[in-house]
């Protein structure tokens, strides 16, 4: 075979080796990443669609997390409000007991102490915090960020002052020492009880909505992940076969290159045989 023929064979083998290395690299990337489109070079349009899908999955996942965290915060507030409703119910019973005509002044004085203790408990409930935020002092509204916008839940003032049970100086407005003031006290407690019950109902409705929202986000995320897997999931078994085949082809190409180089060496030596020593050395230098 002529040197030209051998060189053509070597070039063909080198080209085959380059293609095999590309196939190996492709299979290794797909297996390592689990993606059939690890970069845009594997299909620009498919890659763009898949990346948007992954972006949507991330947004839905974060929205779901936000909903669950907000629900946890509302659960903390709900527990405190429920305690306040219980306190106010107990307070109303105390007022009705004080309104009974069989009570002496000393009895009403003792009941007044019970009223003060209950009001203090209501303020304790209102001091509940979540992540360092006081939830029920009238300063908080909960904004839940979701994929489709924002949802705001207002939290009212559940302190004794906010409920009208104390004045701006913290002094109780519920006075049982005078029998004639008990009717007014009952009106204030009923108003406070209505406000606390409304707040509990409002929080409960918001929690129900967030639970439903979280369920929808979970379903949406599962569907998006299934879509991404269908579009982008790597068939590991198939790529493993491809990689094994590429490895075999690599060995064949390397063998062909080795054989070609040996043939080229023999042809070169033969061509130099007819030259004198001086010419042979110059020719050998040109090939080195």
CSV table of C-alpha atoms in Angstrom, one decimal:
chain,number,residue,atom,x,y,z
A,1,UNK,CA,0.0,0.0,0.0
A,2,UNK,CA,1.3,3.5,-0.8
A,3,UNK,CA,2.1,6.1,1.8
A,4,UNK,CA,-0.8,8.2,0.5
A,5,UNK,CA,-3.2,5.2,1.0
A,6,UNK,CA,-1.9,4.6,4.5
A,7,UNK,CA,-2.3,8.3,5.4
A,8,UNK,CA,-5.8,8.3,4.1
A,9,UNK,CA,-6.5,5.3,6.3
A,10,UNK,CA,-5.0,7.0,9.3
A,11,UNK,CA,-7.1,10.1,8.8
A,12,UNK,CA,-10.2,8.0,8.6
A,13,UNK,CA,-9.3,6.2,11.8
A,14,UNK,CA,-8.5,9.5,13.6
A,15,UNK,CA,-11.9,10.9,12.5
A,16,UNK,CA,-13.6,7.8,13.8
A,17,UNK,CA,-11.8,8.1,17.1
A,18,UNK,CA,-12.9,11.7,17.4
A,19,UNK,CA,-16.5,10.7,16.8
A,20,UNK,CA,-16.3,7.9,19.3
A,21,UNK,CA,-14.9,10.3,21.9
A,22,UNK,CA,-17.8,12.6,21.3
A,23,UNK,CA,-20.3,9.7,21.8
A,24,UNK,CA,-18.5,8.6,25.0
A,25,UNK,CA,-18.6,12.2,26.4
A,26,UNK,CA,-22.3,12.4,25.5
A,27,UNK,CA,-23.2,9.2,27.2
A,28,UNK,CA,-21.1,10.0,30.3
A,29,UNK,CA,-22.8,13.4,30.7
A,30,UNK,CA,-26.3,11.9,30.3
A,31,UNK,CA,-25.6,9.2,32.8
A,32,UNK,CA,-23.9,11.6,35.3
A,33,UNK,CA,-26.6,14.2,35.2
A,34,UNK,CA,-29.6,12.0,34.6
A,35,UNK,CA,-30.6,14.4,31.9
A,36,UNK,CA,-31.0,13.6,28.2
A,37,UNK,CA,-30.4,17.4,27.5
A,38,UNK,CA,-27.5,18.4,29.9
A,39,UNK,CA,-26.8,21.4,27.7
A,40,UNK,CA,-28.4,23.4,24.8
A,41,UNK,CA,-26.1,21.5,22.4
A,42,UNK,CA,-28.2,18.5,22.8
A,43,UNK,CA,-31.2,20.3,21.3
A,44,UNK,CA,-31.8,24.0,21.8
A,45,UNK,CA,-35.6,24.1,21.7
A,46,UNK,CA,-36.0,21.0,23.9
A,47,UNK,CA,-33.4,22.3,26.3
A,48,UNK,CA,-35.3,25.7,26.6
A,49,UNK,CA,-38.6,23.9,27.2
A,50,UNK,CA,-37.1,21.6,29.8
A,51,UNK,CA,-35.4,24.5,31.7
A,52,UNK,CA,-38.7,26.5,31.8
A,53,UNK,CA,-40.4,23.4,33.2
A,54,UNK,CA,-37.7,23.1,35.9
A,55,UNK,CA,-38.1,26.8,36.7
A,56,UNK,CA,-41.9,26.3,37.1
A,57,UNK,CA,-41.2,23.3,39.4
A,58,UNK,CA,-39.0,25.5,41.6
A,59,UNK,CA,-41.6,28.3,41.7
A,60,UNK,CA,-44.4,25.9,42.6
A,61,UNK,CA,-42.3,24.1,45.2
A,62,UNK,CA,-41.4,27.5,46.9
A,63,UNK,CA,-45.1,28.6,46.7
A,64,UNK,CA,-46.0,25.3,48.5
A,65,UNK,CA,-43.4,25.9,51.1
A,66,UNK,CA,-44.6,29.5,51.7
A,67,UNK,CA,-48.2,28.2,52.1
A,68,UNK,CA,-47.2,25.6,54.6
A,69,UNK,CA,-45.0,28.0,56.6
A,70,UNK,CA,-47.9,30.6,56.7
A,71,UNK,CA,-50.2,27.9,57.8
A,72,UNK,CA,-47.9,27.0,60.6
A,73,UNK,CA,-47.8,30.7,61.7
A,74,UNK,CA,-51.6,30.9,61.6
A,75,UNK,CA,-51.8,27.7,63.7
A,76,UNK,CA,-49.8,29.5,66.4
A,77,UNK,CA,-52.1,32.5,66.2
A,78,UNK,CA,-55.2,30.3,66.2
A,79,UNK,CA,-54.1,28.5,69.3
A,80,UNK,CA,-53.7,31.8,71.2
A,81,UNK,CA,-57.0,33.2,69.9
A,82,UNK,CA,-58.8,30.0,71.0
A,83,UNK,CA,-57.4,30.4,74.5
A,84,UNK,CA,-58.7,34.0,74.5
A,85,UNK,CA,-62.2,32.8,73.4
A,86,UNK,CA,-62.0,30.4,76.3
A,87,UNK,CA,-60.9,33.1,78.7
A,88,UNK,CA,-63.7,35.4,77.6
A,89,UNK,CA,-66.3,32.7,78.0
A,90,UNK,CA,-65.0,32.1,81.5
A,91,UNK,CA,-65.0,35.8,82.1
A,92,UNK,CA,-68.7,36.1,81.0
A,93,UNK,CA,-69.6,33.3,83.4
A,94,UNK,CA,-67.8,35.3,86.2
A,95,UNK,CA,-69.8,38.4,85.3
A,96,UNK,CA,-73.1,36.5,85.4
A,97,UNK,CA,-72.1,35.1,88.8
A,98,UNK,CA,-71.4,38.6,90.0
A,99,UNK,CA,-74.7,39.8,88.7
A,100,UNK,CA,-76.5,37.4,91.1
A,101,UNK,CA,-78.3,39.3,93.8
A,102,UNK,CA,-77.1,37.0,96.5
A,103,UNK,CA,-73.5,38.4,96.3
A,104,UNK,CA,-72.2,40.7,99.0
A,105,UNK,CA,-69.6,43.4,98.3
A,106,UNK,CA,-66.9,41.1,99.5
A,107,UNK,CA,-68.0,38.4,97.1
A,108,UNK,CA,-67.9,40.8,94.2
A,109,UNK,CA,-64.4,42.0,95.3
A,110,UNK,CA,-63.2,38.4,95.1
A,111,UNK,CA,-64.8,38.0,91.7
A,112,UNK,CA,-63.1,41.2,90.6
A,113,UNK,CA,-59.7,39.6,91.3
A,114,UNK,CA,-60.7,36.7,89.1
A,115,UNK,CA,-61.6,39.2,86.4
A,116,UNK,CA,-58.1,40.8,86.6
A,117,UNK,CA,-56.4,37.4,86.4
A,118,UNK,CA,-58.4,36.5,83.3
A,119,UNK,CA,-57.6,39.8,81.6
A,120,UNK,CA,-53.9,39.2,82.3
A,121,UNK,CA,-54.2,35.8,80.7
A,122,UNK,CA,-55.8,37.4,77.6
A,123,UNK,CA,-52.8,39.7,77.3
A,124,UNK,CA,-50.5,36.7,77.7
A,125,UNK,CA,-52.2,35.1,74.8
A,126,UNK,CA,-51.9,38.2,72.7
A,127,UNK,CA,-48.1,38.3,73.3
A,128,UNK,CA,-47.6,35.0,71.3
A,129,UNK,CA,-44.8,35.2,68.7
A,130,UNK,CA,-43.7,33.4,65.6
A,131,UNK,CA,-40.2,33.8,64.3
A,132,UNK,CA,-39.8,36.9,66.5
A,133,UNK,CA,-43.0,38.6,65.4
A,134,UNK,CA,-45.8,39.3,67.8
A,135,UNK,CA,-48.9,38.0,66.1
A,136,UNK,CA,-51.9,39.4,67.9
A,137,UNK,CA,-51.1,42.9,69.0
A,138,UNK,CA,-52.7,44.6,66.0
A,139,UNK,CA,-49.4,45.2,64.1
A,140,UNK,CA,-49.2,42.1,61.9
A,141,UNK,CA,-50.8,41.1,58.6
A,142,UNK,CA,-49.6,37.9,57.0
A,143,UNK,CA,-48.7,38.1,53.3
A,144,UNK,CA,-48.3,34.7,51.6
A,145,UNK,CA,-46.3,34.9,48.3
A,146,UNK,CA,-47.5,32.3,45.7
A,147,UNK,CA,-46.9,31.6,42.1
A,148,UNK,CA,-50.1,33.3,41.1
A,149,UNK,CA,-49.8,36.4,43.3
A,150,UNK,CA,-50.1,37.4,47.0
A,151,UNK,CA,-52.7,36.5,49.6
A,152,UNK,CA,-53.0,38.7,52.7
A,153,UNK,CA,-54.4,37.5,56.1
A,154,UNK,CA,-55.1,40.3,58.6
A,155,UNK,CA,-54.5,39.6,62.3
A,156,UNK,CA,-56.4,41.8,64.7
A,157,UNK,CA,-55.6,43.3,68.1
A,158,UNK,CA,-56.4,40.6,70.6
A,159,UNK,CA,-54.9,42.4,73.6
A,160,UNK,CA,-57.2,43.4,76.5
A,161,UNK,CA,-57.0,47.0,75.2
A,162,UNK,CA,-57.8,46.0,71.7
A,163,UNK,CA,-60.8,44.1,73.0
A,164,UNK,CA,-62.0,47.0,75.1
A,165,UNK,CA,-61.4,45.3,78.4
A,166,UNK,CA,-58.7,47.8,79.6
A,167,UNK,CA,-58.1,51.5,78.9
A,168,UNK,CA,-55.0,53.0,77.3
A,169,UNK,CA,-53.2,52.9,80.7
A,170,UNK,CA,-53.9,49.2,81.1
A,171,UNK,CA,-56.6,49.7,83.8
A,172,UNK,CA,-59.5,47.3,83.7
A,173,UNK,CA,-62.8,48.6,82.3
A,174,UNK,CA,-64.7,45.7,83.9
A,175,UNK,CA,-65.9,46.8,87.3
A,176,UNK,CA,-67.8,44.4,89.5
A,177,UNK,CA,-67.6,46.4,92.8
A,178,UNK,CA,-70.7,48.2,91.8
A,179,UNK,CA,-73.7,46.0,90.9
A,180,UNK,CA,-75.0,48.7,88.5
A,181,UNK,CA,-71.9,48.5,86.3
A,182,UNK,CA,-72.1,44.7,85.7
A,183,UNK,CA,-74.6,45.1,82.8
A,184,UNK,CA,-72.1,47.4,81.0
A,185,UNK,CA,-69.3,45.0,81.8
A,186,UNK,CA,-71.3,42.2,80.2
A,187,UNK,CA,-71.8,44.2,77.0
A,188,UNK,CA,-68.0,44.8,76.8
A,189,UNK,CA,-67.2,41.1,77.3
A,190,UNK,CA,-69.8,40.1,74.7
A,191,UNK,CA,-68.3,42.6,72.3
A,192,UNK,CA,-64.8,41.2,73.0
A,193,UNK,CA,-66.0,37.6,72.6
A,194,UNK,CA,-67.6,38.4,69.3
A,195,UNK,CA,-64.3,40.0,68.1
A,196,UNK,CA,-62.2,37.1,69.3
A,197,UNK,CA,-64.6,34.6,67.7
A,198,UNK,CA,-64.6,36.5,64.4
A,199,UNK,CA,-60.8,36.5,64.5
A,200,UNK,CA,-60.7,32.7,65.2
A,201,UNK,CA,-63.1,32.2,62.3
A,202,UNK,CA,-61.1,34.4,59.9
A,203,UNK,CA,-57.9,32.5,60.8
A,204,UNK,CA,-59.6,29.2,60.4
A,205,UNK,CA,-60.9,30.1,56.9
A,206,UNK,CA,-57.4,31.3,55.9
A,207,UNK,CA,-55.9,28.0,57.1
A,208,UNK,CA,-58.4,26.1,55.2
A,209,UNK,CA,-57.6,28.0,52.0
A,210,UNK,CA,-53.9,27.6,52.5
A,211,UNK,CA,-54.3,23.8,53.0
A,212,UNK,CA,-56.3,23.6,49.8
A,213,UNK,CA,-53.7,25.7,48.1
A,214,UNK,CA,-50.9,23.6,49.3
A,215,UNK,CA,-52.6,20.5,48.0
A,216,UNK,CA,-53.0,22.1,44.6
A,217,UNK,CA,-49.3,23.1,44.6
A,218,UNK,CA,-48.3,19.5,45.5
A,219,UNK,CA,-50.4,18.1,42.6
A,220,UNK,CA,-49.1,20.6,40.2
A,221,UNK,CA,-45.5,19.9,41.2
A,222,UNK,CA,-46.0,16.2,40.8
A,223,UNK,CA,-47.4,16.7,37.3
A,224,UNK,CA,-44.6,19.0,36.3
A,225,UNK,CA,-42.0,16.6,37.6
A,226,UNK,CA,-43.6,13.7,35.6
A,227,UNK,CA,-43.5,15.9,32.5
A,228,UNK,CA,-39.9,16.8,33.0
A,229,UNK,CA,-39.0,13.1,33.6
A,230,UNK,CA,-40.7,12.2,30.3
A,231,UNK,CA,-39.0,14.9,28.3
A,232,UNK,CA,-35.6,14.9,30.0
A,233,UNK,CA,-35.1,11.7,31.9
A,234,UNK,CA,-32.1,9.6,30.8
A,235,UNK,CA,-32.5,5.9,29.9
A,236,UNK,CA,-29.6,4.8,32.0
A,237,UNK,CA,-29.6,1.2,30.6
A,238,UNK,CA,-29.7,2.5,27.0
A,239,UNK,CA,-26.8,5.0,27.6
A,240,UNK,CA,-24.8,2.3,29.3
A,241,UNK,CA,-25.1,0.2,26.2
A,242,UNK,CA,-24.1,3.2,24.1
A,243,UNK,CA,-21.1,3.8,26.3
A,244,UNK,CA,-20.0,0.2,26.1
A,245,UNK,CA,-20.3,0.3,22.3
A,246,UNK,CA,-18.4,3.5,22.1
A,247,UNK,CA,-15.6,2.0,24.2
A,248,UNK,CA,-15.4,-1.0,21.9
A,249,UNK,CA,-15.3,1.3,18.8
A,250,UNK,CA,-12.5,3.3,20.5
A,251,UNK,CA,-10.4,0.2,20.9
A,252,UNK,CA,-11.0,-0.7,17.3
A,253,UNK,CA,-10.0,2.8,16.1
A,254,UNK,CA,-6.9,2.8,18.3
A,255,UNK,CA,-5.9,-0.5,16.9
A,256,UNK,CA,-6.4,0.7,13.3
A,257,UNK,CA,-4.3,3.8,14.0
A,258,UNK,CA,-1.5,1.6,15.5
A,259,UNK,CA,-1.6,-0.7,12.5
A,260,UNK,CA,-1.5,2.3,10.2
A,261,UNK,CA,1.5,3.9,11.9
A,262,UNK,CA,3.3,0.6,11.7
A,263,UNK,CA,2.6,0.3,8.0
A,264,UNK,CA,3.7,3.9,7.5
A,265,UNK,CA,6.9,3.2,9.4
A,266,UNK,CA,7.6,0.2,7.2
A,267,UNK,CA,6.9,2.1,4.0
A,268,UNK,CA,9.1,5.0,5.1
A,269,UNK,CA,12.0,2.6,5.9
A,270,UNK,CA,11.6,1.0,2.5
A,271,UNK,CA,11.6,4.3,0.7
A,272,UNK,CA,14.8,5.3,2.5
A,273,UNK,CA,16.5,2.1,1.6
A,274,UNK,CA,17.6,3.3,-1.8
A,275,UNK,CA,19.2,6.5,-0.5
A,276,UNK,CA,22.8,7.0,0.5
A,277,UNK,CA,23.5,7.6,4.2
A,278,UNK,CA,23.5,11.4,3.8
A,279,UNK,CA,20.2,11.5,2.0
A,280,UNK,CA,18.7,8.9,4.3
A,281,UNK,CA,19.5,11.0,7.4
A,282,UNK,CA,18.0,14.1,5.8
A,283,UNK,CA,14.8,12.3,4.9
A,284,UNK,CA,14.6,10.8,8.4
A,285,UNK,CA,15.0,14.2,9.9
A,286,UNK,CA,12.1,15.5,7.8
A,287,UNK,CA,9.8,12.8,9.1
A,288,UNK,CA,10.7,13.4,12.7
